[in-house]
XYZ file of C-alpha atoms in Angstrom:
98
model
C -76.306 51.582 -2.897
C -75.011 48.869 -5.188
C -77.100 48.599 -8.330
C -79.683 45.854 -7.905
C -80.929 45.975 -11.502
C -77.512 45.247 -12.975
C -77.020 42.362 -10.570
C -80.304 40.740 -11.632
C -81.758 41.996 -14.933
C -85.469 41.525 -15.648
C -88.465 41.680 -13.406
C -87.927 41.691 -9.691
C -89.663 42.482 -6.442
C -87.847 44.312 -3.690
C -89.226 45.099 -0.270
C -88.006 45.942 3.175
C -89.452 45.358 6.584
C -88.616 47.213 9.804
C -89.398 45.219 12.928
C -89.363 45.946 16.641
C -89.276 43.042 19.085
C -90.154 43.810 22.709
C -89.452 41.681 25.773
C -91.008 42.732 29.078
C -92.248 46.091 27.816
C -89.278 48.156 26.715
C -86.795 46.417 29.020
C -85.290 44.512 26.082
C -85.858 45.931 22.597
C -84.483 44.556 19.342
C -84.721 46.413 16.015
C -84.351 44.638 12.677
C -84.293 46.272 9.243
C -84.704 43.446 6.701
C -84.409 43.632 2.889
C -85.872 41.068 0.487
C -85.365 40.437 -3.215
C -87.881 38.090 -4.858
C -88.987 36.888 -1.394
C -85.429 36.018 -0.314
C -83.923 38.007 2.531
C -80.549 39.214 1.301
C -79.395 41.747 3.899
C -80.407 42.673 7.446
C -79.517 45.134 10.177
C -80.023 43.633 13.629
C -79.536 45.914 16.634
C -78.288 42.924 18.652
C -75.478 42.500 16.086
C -74.922 46.242 15.522
C -74.300 46.129 11.788
C -75.699 44.922 8.481
C -75.165 41.267 7.583
C -75.514 39.960 4.029
C -77.093 36.584 3.350
C -76.338 36.445 -0.387
C -73.474 37.743 -2.541
C -75.520 40.849 -3.327
C -76.470 41.252 0.341
C -72.821 41.096 1.377
C -72.063 43.881 -1.109
C -74.872 46.074 0.263
C -73.839 45.284 3.861
C -70.252 46.399 3.208
C -71.499 49.599 1.578
C -73.970 50.477 4.356
C -71.625 49.454 7.204
C -68.984 51.830 5.817
C -71.391 54.808 5.856
C -71.383 56.523 9.303
C -74.680 58.362 8.694
C -76.551 55.176 7.777
C -75.072 53.319 10.737
C -76.013 56.115 13.148
C -79.629 55.996 11.913
C -79.802 52.218 12.265
C -78.200 52.136 15.710
C -80.531 54.801 17.105
C -83.671 53.135 15.691
C -84.257 51.172 18.916
C -84.987 54.433 20.728
C -86.173 56.701 17.915
C -88.434 54.149 16.189
C -89.208 51.235 18.501
C -89.457 52.751 21.977
C -91.035 55.936 20.637
C -93.801 54.004 18.847
C -94.261 51.584 21.755
C -94.928 54.434 24.149
C -97.309 56.081 21.686
C -99.340 52.957 20.828
C -99.351 51.051 24.140
C -102.367 52.878 25.662
C -104.439 51.985 22.610
C -103.292 48.369 22.450
C -103.585 47.558 26.160
C -107.216 48.689 26.329
C -108.252 46.362 23.477
């Protein structure tokens, strides 16, 4: 991936957040893989869009890099089934009873 430290020298905080959004059970599922730098979201994969989108200059650079990598894109595009639906089916019995 593009070098984050060279883009912004000094202290920084980076985090990512994978989210699954469900509508009517698993009828409509949306997966988002969001990346933050110093609390600002700079790049995101949204399954409804089908690719990474950058929200800053650095995010656009990362998005271009990841969108050009077939293995990364395959993992992101299959996350709705492999991550979201799989976990929904595994956790639903525990959540519904509570």
